[in-house]
């Protein structure tokens, strides 16, 4: 057996050029120069990238027959500086992209710029800069910063949304939506600054409702705006969420936020009859009906008024002859939704359904004929623009009723929380004696007899049934809260809406061969101190002939919401240079959908919903034909990771709460900060990074100080990706300690290989692993079995984290554990003829140590790529022949060698040949894991230190294998012993009681000795 094992190693086919043993092998340097490692590898990757681009005429082409993975972090707004939140999302994405590459996928991992938007326009207004130039400069700055973090982006797909080569296609998509009837012009209430004469975005209105610039009180104005009809797809968008929520594809939190936003409520449409008696010299009664939507049919009998939107046909009709109503409508058309304003329609009454069933004759004047109001709080686009007012069970209706009817007004109470309360509840309260009861409950005595005492749901059912026998049955109806998507912005710095307004033809699309409608270039200072949208003033841009009738017409001056750019940008990566179409159907099919999408939870609703809507449109309109066949149809993002925010360490004055600047705090001892002026201890908390709290961190500085790898690893290690990350720079040294340990392992492995005259090539590591797992496991020493099991289990855990759970913090801790396991192993050189006995069970032979190290380095590759590559190269550098200086690592601080010296190159981790069939990322061998975890060893069972018998028990599982006898380990070991035949034979039917009272159990030597300390040794 042993001979066979030794033979296997001797015949190791990967042995190369045995060299004479050298005693001059270098020792590991103690400090690594991380900045130089970063610089060296970032340059190597960039060179390799450039070379492969030069060799490949079409680098963005994906082979549709081979598996691909599209890893996309949400693209950044080019604000000009990268923050830690960016670093976090791009680190996550880069780890996943690098992993996928090592797994043999064709990887799409691109970067682009969400480059339209307000900050550029504001900079232009305030400082007179050209928004295009401002944006380009910021992009250049951020691209440099991004490159510093060691990411593996595919720059050949880069684009910016403010470039006409991109936004011509945003216009194309708008045109397609317009032709499909999904883009239309309507009116909407907007924030209007009456001083600057401009429309404001919500974020430009402060908490007091004033404009951020002029300070004027912002008015709500109704203006003509462009909308996309997202409500057309509301049901499909909702249905899709069900499938996205399955198997953790999307975080539950995001799907439920979207579900709430869509706001589907199941309810009923019911009919109220309207009686109008209008005097035209004589009384004339006319009847009509109004449809009302309610989700609470059980409260029908508590309806005390009807409220109609100001645009309701009945209201509009009455307004023709009623001056007061007309002026009420004019005065209130901009009222906020919480307004309690109302206008009681004279001579108009509503009759409640089922009024005839009321046998109690409570008060016919209230019950049977109820007043009808025109009220701005009723939205014209919600349901039929009519609601039934239920003061007793709806807060808004209650506030309205109280204002219009007074404090003493009767409130008809039809629902009580319990059956008992329902039985004794009075029919009416006074307004000032009650607050609305909003929940479901039991119907009171104020309703017709047959419904009394029924639970709300049951009552709703019965009422629906009763209505079905009346002249006006209730119709079950679903109502959505979702509104159409308003895309108009009265701004310069956005995608022009490709529409020309003609007096005779109406809004006409700009013909596609005339796209793009380019933003006119501004003269210097043209935006400076400008109010409103300058597009309207550029007459040679605005005034154009109508494409249909050729009469003079005007361009639309609104530009599109930037959400429009980000709703389809992921498609553009598939075909970034296509001038004719947004994306060719072939390219869309081979690249979409995005396999993993990563971004902040602040985009959980709008961006993701808009992107789903547009992507569905792309799939159903043949731009993305394969999108129709996926489930849910046209869904753009297979998996979604919502990363948490980054909070910064914040210091404040314990007495005043004032925030301290960093220079006001003495951080000589990071664990014991002091206020410089007083010597006292400040309050320390972690809060959202902001300028006012002086707790922001510049990620570039951090990278400069600690290196990209340590910063990446730290950011991933400190918190699960979905949770808030409390940024504590002081802990990065922990990563450096880890790196130092890895480096030492690599140095050990290399020197031992040389001593054993082994020199495999990087391309052979897969075969080496395979050969060890296949032929050598049975001959392992205990220590080798432990180490190999540890390596194989770590492959499994790391793969699971990168493939399924995205638990990247435990991934880092698993890598550190494997590092510790390798580092604890004692390498034993295996000279031919050395026997297993001479080795001992604690020995780990060189090639097992070496193979475990190559596994560790490849597992580390995605997370700390530069360090892993450097270690890898060092591990495989050919043995020096003469000058020992040649083998010195080039990046050690203590060495003087020039980094740019030509080095013998080996195949790097990220340049190993890789495919889905034979990936260069390690794959665990399940058979080996189960074999190694079920292996047994001899256990000496003692009583008070005296050997009683020996039994074969399994090795303790790694989580129990501590140096001390933990309760869990004792329980585990005792159970394992008692299940053996040897124990059954020794103890007989008495079991452990044969030992008498066991006071203590000591498990030693990893379970090889178990000593039962008992009260009194039994005499045998
Ligand atoms: Zn025309």
mmCIF file of C-alpha atoms in Angstrom, residues 648-811:
data_model
loop_
_atom_site.group_PDB
_atom_site.id
_atom_site.type_symbol
_atom_site.label_atom_id
_atom_site.label_comp_id
_atom_site.label_asym_id
_atom_site.label_seq_id
_atom_site.Cartn_x
_atom_site.Cartn_y
_atom_site.Cartn_z
ATOM 1 C CA UNK A 648 -19.181 55.624 8.312
ATOM 2 C CA UNK A 649 -17.678 55.936 11.757
ATOM 3 C CA UNK A 650 -19.073 59.151 13.195
ATOM 4 C CA UNK A 651 -17.793 61.116 16.166
ATOM 5 C CA UNK A 652 -19.961 63.549 18.074
ATOM 6 C CA UNK A 653 -19.881 65.614 21.234
ATOM 7 C CA UNK A 654 -21.547 63.664 24.067
ATOM 8 C CA UNK A 655 -23.115 66.808 25.516
ATOM 9 C CA UNK A 656 -24.101 68.878 22.460
ATOM 10 C CA UNK A 657 -24.386 66.216 19.768
ATOM 11 C CA UNK A 658 -22.222 68.334 17.450
ATOM 12 C CA UNK A 659 -20.359 66.242 14.855
ATOM 13 C CA UNK A 660 -16.571 66.356 14.918
ATOM 14 C CA UNK A 661 -14.338 66.740 11.919
ATOM 15 C CA UNK A 662 -11.671 64.023 11.662
ATOM 16 C CA UNK A 663 -8.976 66.515 12.694
ATOM 17 C CA UNK A 664 -10.801 67.218 15.955
ATOM 18 C CA UNK A 665 -10.456 63.646 17.149
ATOM 19 C CA UNK A 666 -7.253 61.970 18.287
ATOM 20 C CA UNK A 667 -7.153 58.526 16.744
ATOM 21 C CA UNK A 668 -3.666 57.504 17.803
ATOM 22 C CA UNK A 669 -5.300 54.511 19.421
ATOM 23 C CA UNK A 670 -8.123 53.712 17.000
ATOM 24 C CA UNK A 671 -9.950 51.751 19.684
ATOM 25 C CA UNK A 672 -9.815 54.618 22.114
ATOM 26 C CA UNK A 673 -10.623 57.890 20.309
ATOM 27 C CA UNK A 674 -10.267 61.154 22.225
ATOM 28 C CA UNK A 675 -11.591 64.647 21.628
ATOM 29 C CA UNK A 676 -8.442 66.660 21.036
ATOM 30 C CA UNK A 677 -9.626 69.815 22.775
ATOM 31 C CA UNK A 678 -10.866 68.193 25.983
ATOM 32 C CA UNK A 679 -9.310 64.735 26.091
ATOM 33 C CA UNK A 680 -12.786 63.277 26.620
ATOM 34 C CA UNK A 681 -14.188 60.270 24.829
ATOM 35 C CA UNK A 682 -16.518 61.267 21.973
ATOM 36 C CA UNK A 683 -19.727 59.458 21.089
ATOM 37 C CA UNK A 684 -18.964 56.943 18.355
ATOM 38 C CA UNK A 685 -21.685 55.722 16.027
ATOM 39 C CA UNK A 686 -22.031 54.413 12.484
ATOM 40 C CA UNK A 687 -24.214 56.522 10.249
ATOM 41 C CA UNK A 688 -24.992 57.112 6.622
ATOM 42 C CA UNK A 689 -22.039 58.925 5.119
ATOM 43 C CA UNK A 690 -22.652 62.630 4.638
ATOM 44 C CA UNK A 691 -20.686 65.844 4.444
ATOM 45 C CA UNK A 692 -22.412 67.299 7.496
ATOM 46 C CA UNK A 693 -21.308 64.384 9.644
ATOM 47 C CA UNK A 694 -17.713 64.421 8.413
ATOM 48 C CA UNK A 695 -17.827 60.623 8.165
ATOM 49 C CA UNK A 696 -17.246 60.166 4.448
ATOM 50 C CA UNK A 697 -14.380 58.014 3.229
ATOM 51 C CA UNK A 698 -12.561 58.459 -0.058
ATOM 52 C CA UNK A 699 -12.193 54.948 -1.446
ATOM 53 C CA UNK A 700 -9.307 55.987 -3.666
ATOM 54 C CA UNK A 701 -7.281 57.053 -0.634
ATOM 55 C CA UNK A 702 -8.117 53.797 1.037
ATOM 56 C CA UNK A 703 -6.900 51.851 -1.977
ATOM 57 C CA UNK A 704 -3.730 53.903 -2.097
ATOM 58 C CA UNK A 705 -3.087 53.176 1.542
ATOM 59 C CA UNK A 706 -4.004 49.503 1.808
ATOM 60 C CA UNK A 707 -4.043 48.235 -1.741
ATOM 61 C CA UNK A 708 -7.070 47.286 -3.846
ATOM 62 C CA UNK A 709 -7.186 43.676 -2.712
ATOM 63 C CA UNK A 710 -7.219 44.397 1.014
ATOM 64 C CA UNK A 711 -9.890 47.064 0.472
ATOM 65 C CA UNK A 712 -12.017 44.676 -1.604
ATOM 66 C CA UNK A 713 -11.628 41.790 0.816
ATOM 67 C CA UNK A 714 -12.355 44.021 3.791
ATOM 68 C CA UNK A 715 -15.487 45.463 2.219
ATOM 69 C CA UNK A 716 -16.787 41.957 1.522
ATOM 70 C CA UNK A 717 -15.717 40.458 4.830
ATOM 71 C CA UNK A 718 -17.224 43.033 7.187
ATOM 72 C CA UNK A 719 -20.899 42.414 6.465
ATOM 73 C CA UNK A 720 -23.226 40.214 4.436
ATOM 74 C CA UNK A 721 -23.747 41.871 1.042
ATOM 75 C CA UNK A 722 -27.374 42.740 1.726
ATOM 76 C CA UNK A 723 -26.760 44.376 5.083
ATOM 77 C CA UNK A 724 -25.416 47.733 6.202
ATOM 78 C CA UNK A 725 -21.646 47.817 6.170
ATOM 79 C CA UNK A 726 -20.075 49.681 9.062
ATOM 80 C CA UNK A 727 -16.858 50.929 7.572
ATOM 81 C CA UNK A 728 -14.046 50.638 10.088
ATOM 82 C CA UNK A 729 -10.752 51.202 8.397
ATOM 83 C CA UNK A 730 -8.783 50.087 11.441
ATOM 84 C CA UNK A 731 -9.697 46.485 10.722
ATOM 85 C CA UNK A 732 -8.131 46.297 7.276
ATOM 86 C CA UNK A 733 -4.883 45.219 8.918
ATOM 87 C CA UNK A 734 -6.625 41.891 9.541
ATOM 88 C CA UNK A 735 -6.642 41.392 5.768
ATOM 89 C CA UNK A 736 -2.959 42.252 5.579
ATOM 90 C CA UNK A 737 -2.198 39.645 8.232
ATOM 91 C CA UNK A 738 -4.072 37.093 6.172
ATOM 92 C CA UNK A 739 -2.165 38.045 3.018
ATOM 93 C CA UNK A 740 1.123 37.700 4.886
ATOM 94 C CA UNK A 741 0.174 34.188 5.934
ATOM 95 C CA UNK A 742 -0.750 33.257 2.379
ATOM 96 C CA UNK A 743 2.536 34.584 1.140
ATOM 97 C CA UNK A 744 4.432 32.480 3.665
ATOM 98 C CA UNK A 745 2.539 29.368 2.574
ATOM 99 C CA UNK A 746 3.394 30.055 -1.053
ATOM 100 C CA UNK A 747 7.023 30.547 -0.209
ATOM 101 C CA UNK A 748 7.058 27.296 1.794
ATOM 102 C CA UNK A 749 5.335 25.398 -0.969
ATOM 103 C CA UNK A 750 7.740 26.667 -3.581
ATOM 104 C CA UNK A 751 10.867 25.958 -1.632
ATOM 105 C CA UNK A 752 9.705 22.489 -0.652
ATOM 106 C CA UNK A 753 8.856 21.649 -4.249
ATOM 107 C CA UNK A 754 12.281 22.704 -5.330
ATOM 108 C CA UNK A 755 13.839 20.651 -2.591
ATOM 109 C CA UNK A 756 11.827 17.656 -3.720
ATOM 110 C CA UNK A 757 12.852 18.376 -7.293
ATOM 111 C CA UNK A 758 9.276 18.872 -8.424
ATOM 112 C CA UNK A 759 8.445 21.589 -10.876
ATOM 113 C CA UNK A 760 4.979 21.281 -12.387
ATOM 114 C CA UNK A 761 3.579 23.851 -14.788
ATOM 115 C CA UNK A 762 0.500 25.960 -13.917
ATOM 116 C CA UNK A 763 -1.541 24.255 -16.621
ATOM 117 C CA UNK A 764 -1.068 20.944 -14.795
ATOM 118 C CA UNK A 765 -2.712 21.833 -11.507
ATOM 119 C CA UNK A 766 -6.082 20.390 -12.525
ATOM 120 C CA UNK A 767 -4.506 17.050 -13.370
ATOM 121 C CA UNK A 768 -2.539 17.083 -10.148
ATOM 122 C CA UNK A 769 -5.686 17.629 -8.084
ATOM 123 C CA UNK A 770 -7.515 14.973 -9.988
ATOM 124 C CA UNK A 771 -4.691 12.517 -9.572
ATOM 125 C CA UNK A 772 -4.455 13.130 -5.827
ATOM 126 C CA UNK A 773 -8.192 12.747 -5.315
ATOM 127 C CA UNK A 774 -8.323 9.654 -7.464
ATOM 128 C CA UNK A 775 -5.221 7.702 -6.492
ATOM 129 C CA UNK A 776 -3.825 8.991 -3.258
ATOM 130 C CA UNK A 777 -6.658 9.517 -0.794
ATOM 131 C CA UNK A 778 -6.425 5.967 0.566
ATOM 132 C CA UNK A 779 -2.790 6.382 1.382
ATOM 133 C CA UNK A 780 -3.078 9.756 3.116
ATOM 134 C CA UNK A 781 -1.579 10.374 6.503
ATOM 135 C CA UNK A 782 -4.077 11.757 9.019
ATOM 136 C CA UNK A 783 -2.742 15.246 8.563
ATOM 137 C CA UNK A 784 -2.996 14.970 4.781
ATOM 138 C CA UNK A 785 -6.550 13.699 5.048
ATOM 139 C CA UNK A 786 -7.422 16.657 7.270
ATOM 140 C CA UNK A 787 -5.814 19.133 4.918
ATOM 141 C CA UNK A 788 -7.296 17.669 1.742
ATOM 142 C CA UNK A 789 -10.735 17.493 3.329
ATOM 143 C CA UNK A 790 -10.367 21.091 4.377
ATOM 144 C CA UNK A 791 -9.372 22.120 0.836
ATOM 145 C CA UNK A 792 -12.217 20.155 -0.775
ATOM 146 C CA UNK A 793 -14.832 21.450 1.692
ATOM 147 C CA UNK A 794 -13.630 25.005 1.128
ATOM 148 C CA UNK A 795 -14.029 24.589 -2.645
ATOM 149 C CA UNK A 796 -17.576 23.490 -1.996
ATOM 150 C CA UNK A 797 -18.383 26.336 0.396
ATOM 151 C CA UNK A 798 -16.780 29.010 -1.780
ATOM 152 C CA UNK A 799 -18.505 27.748 -4.929
ATOM 153 C CA UNK A 800 -21.844 27.758 -3.139
ATOM 154 C CA UNK A 801 -21.261 31.328 -1.952
ATOM 155 C CA UNK A 802 -20.368 32.533 -5.461
ATOM 156 C CA UNK A 803 -23.017 30.544 -7.256
ATOM 157 C CA UNK A 804 -26.051 30.531 -4.995
ATOM 158 C CA UNK A 805 -26.010 32.374 -1.699
ATOM 159 C CA UNK A 806 -23.706 35.348 -2.473
ATOM 160 C CA UNK A 807 -22.590 35.067 1.102
ATOM 161 C CA UNK A 808 -19.320 36.791 0.317
ATOM 162 C CA UNK A 809 -18.427 37.544 3.919
ATOM 163 C CA UNK A 810 -18.369 33.858 4.834
ATOM 164 C CA UNK A 811 -16.471 33.216 1.620
#
